[in-house]
Amino acid sequence: MFNYFTGIVKDLGLNTVTVETGGIGYEFTVSRYCLNSLKIDDKVKIYAHLSVREDGISLFGFYSKEERAMFLRLTSISGIGPKNAIGILSGLSLNDLCASIASGDFKALSVVKGIGKKTAERIVLELRDKLGEEFSIGGDNMSAAVSDINDDAVLALMALGFTKQESVNAIKRVDTSGKSVEEIVKAALKRG
């Protein structure tokens, strides 16, 4: 229903942010990584997901489309609700989460609060193939010269269904200097 909201950050909570847009303050439940990137009175663009359940309606916010895509993949797994998914995204960076899933490292996932061994195994089992079959940490050297932000962009493309090699090649064709992960991914998708 909602894709994103642009507005001014008016309040930051433990895991919430209030963004005022059009004279209305919208409260989003967000991951720790999203929350850490925000400051009061900043103009922001928050990607959104509206969750409608029997016990209420909630807005979840994300700093990027890739974070929202991972949230949606996590909530597609039986037994993982929106709050658990936000907890997972708060416990591990998107980069680390993708790496853990791709490498089958369910132990890294099970250290996240509220995620036990069986749930971690189910996450790996159900999402491993959706992140790209060629994605493997330590397989071929993704690139020693590529910065962390480029690595995040490669992982974001892989989370969208591209193979590791396709993602690396797409990023190599883009001028990445001074760009955010989101801008790099957009440019790579446009050059397709």
XYZ file of C-alpha atoms in Angstrom:
192
model
C 0.000 0.000 0.000
C 2.762 2.465 0.941
C 6.154 2.457 -0.781
C 7.951 5.196 1.134
C 7.465 8.367 3.176
C 9.578 11.503 2.949
C 9.506 13.962 5.791
C 11.276 15.309 8.860
C 12.383 13.131 11.787
C 10.525 14.431 14.855
C 11.146 11.716 17.458
C 13.448 8.745 17.998
C 12.537 5.934 20.404
C 14.204 2.647 21.345
C 13.072 0.996 18.116
C 10.768 3.631 16.642
C 11.026 6.803 14.621
C 8.328 9.409 14.040
C 8.442 11.106 10.652
C 6.264 14.154 10.039
C 4.962 14.495 6.505
C 2.029 16.604 5.389
C 1.344 17.699 8.963
C 0.955 14.090 10.174
C 3.467 12.222 12.339
C 3.860 8.590 11.285
C 5.480 6.225 13.773
C 7.567 3.419 12.279
C 9.079 0.422 14.004
C 12.621 0.224 12.644
C 15.793 -1.831 12.949
C 18.728 -0.646 15.024
C 20.699 0.018 11.826
C 17.949 2.242 10.444
C 17.584 4.056 13.777
C 21.336 4.703 14.012
C 21.313 6.440 10.632
C 18.666 9.007 11.701
C 18.821 12.314 13.577
C 16.114 14.668 14.845
C 15.129 17.311 12.244
C 16.789 15.417 9.354
C 14.844 15.150 6.114
C 14.532 11.441 5.377
C 13.067 8.893 3.018
C 11.773 5.850 4.885
C 10.694 2.773 2.922
C 7.570 1.344 4.486
C 5.599 -1.819 5.073
C 2.096 -1.717 6.534
C 1.270 -4.765 8.646
C -2.406 -5.449 9.304
C -3.113 -8.147 11.880
C -5.951 -9.087 14.184
C -4.262 -7.331 17.102
C -3.517 -4.062 15.285
C -2.017 -2.128 12.429
C 1.693 -1.291 12.407
C 4.050 0.620 10.141
C 7.552 -0.759 9.711
C 10.279 1.472 8.292
C 13.531 0.715 6.468
C 16.563 2.737 5.377
C 16.675 0.984 1.977
C 14.606 -1.117 -0.391
C 17.051 -3.955 0.229
C 16.411 -3.931 3.973
C 12.656 -4.000 3.290
C 13.106 -6.858 0.788
C 14.943 -8.906 3.421
C 12.232 -8.080 5.984
C 9.566 -9.376 3.570
C 11.557 -12.534 2.895
C 11.972 -13.153 6.612
C 8.255 -12.651 7.322
C 7.395 -15.112 4.552
C 8.852 -17.865 6.736
C 6.374 -19.670 8.970
C 6.808 -18.622 12.600
C 8.592 -15.330 11.891
C 6.409 -12.299 12.374
C 7.207 -8.667 11.684
C 8.630 -8.020 15.163
C 10.939 -11.047 14.908
C 12.078 -9.908 11.461
C 12.901 -6.423 12.792
C 14.762 -8.115 15.659
C 16.837 -10.117 13.178
C 17.592 -6.998 11.125
C 18.596 -5.239 14.363
C 20.824 -8.087 15.513
C 22.788 -8.474 12.284
C 23.652 -5.994 9.559
C 22.092 -6.766 6.177
C 25.551 -7.723 4.912
C 26.172 -10.138 7.807
C 22.672 -11.585 7.564
C 23.076 -12.343 3.840
C 26.515 -13.847 4.482
C 25.196 -16.039 7.311
C 22.280 -17.294 5.244
C 24.407 -17.929 2.152
C 27.082 -19.795 4.085
C 24.553 -21.788 6.112
C 25.843 -20.333 9.380
C 22.704 -20.783 11.463
C 24.755 -20.309 14.648
C 25.321 -16.642 13.759
C 21.565 -16.247 13.330
C 20.712 -18.040 16.559
C 22.607 -15.461 18.646
C 19.940 -12.901 17.724
C 17.513 -12.380 20.606
C 14.338 -14.438 20.115
C 15.776 -16.717 17.413
C 16.472 -20.280 18.436
C 18.444 -22.964 16.653
C 15.446 -24.431 14.803
C 14.225 -21.037 13.578
C 17.755 -20.130 12.462
C 18.002 -23.422 10.543
C 14.624 -22.755 8.902
C 15.746 -19.255 7.832
C 18.885 -20.684 6.213
C 16.955 -23.523 4.575
C 14.183 -21.330 3.144
C 16.217 -18.276 2.089
C 19.552 -19.707 1.004
C 18.492 -20.355 -2.610
C 16.628 -17.052 -2.846
C 19.825 -15.066 -2.229
C 21.530 -16.492 -5.318
C 22.984 -19.937 -5.808
C 26.517 -18.686 -6.494
C 26.729 -16.591 -3.322
C 29.349 -18.091 -1.068
C 31.634 -16.326 1.340
C 35.194 -17.312 0.694
C 34.422 -19.041 -2.624
C 35.993 -16.732 -5.168
C 37.413 -13.497 -3.893
C 34.512 -11.073 -4.243
C 37.014 -8.237 -4.479
C 39.771 -7.183 -2.184
C 39.761 -3.717 -3.696
C 36.022 -3.109 -3.409
C 35.022 -1.046 -0.393
C 32.495 -2.114 2.237
C 29.802 -0.001 0.614
C 30.378 -1.789 -2.713
C 30.219 -5.137 -0.904
C 26.880 -4.082 0.580
C 25.675 -3.111 -2.904
C 26.698 -6.526 -4.261
C 24.843 -8.237 -1.401
C 21.804 -6.045 -1.993
C 21.692 -7.087 -5.649
C 22.067 -10.701 -4.594
C 19.181 -10.270 -2.154
C 17.151 -9.120 -5.157
C 17.851 -12.420 -6.918
C 20.965 -11.753 -8.994
C 23.862 -14.204 -8.876
C 27.094 -13.218 -7.192
C 28.937 -12.840 -10.496
C 26.115 -10.794 -12.067
C 26.106 -8.526 -9.015
C 29.880 -8.002 -9.006
C 29.891 -7.313 -12.760
C 26.992 -4.849 -12.447
C 28.792 -2.909 -9.693
C 32.028 -2.813 -11.736
C 30.144 -1.030 -14.557
C 29.003 1.789 -12.238
C 30.918 4.826 -10.970
C 30.602 4.197 -7.230
C 32.681 7.072 -5.879
C 30.793 9.061 -3.258
C 27.532 7.153 -3.732
C 25.383 5.410 -1.136
C 24.521 1.709 -1.400
C 21.041 2.644 -2.622
C 22.433 4.933 -5.348
C 24.924 2.287 -6.480
C 22.203 -0.378 -6.679
C 19.878 1.954 -8.611
C 22.649 2.801 -11.075
C 23.548 -0.886 -11.508
C 19.901 -1.816 -12.140
C 19.545 0.972 -14.726
C 22.661 -0.158 -16.604
C 21.304 -3.714 -16.350
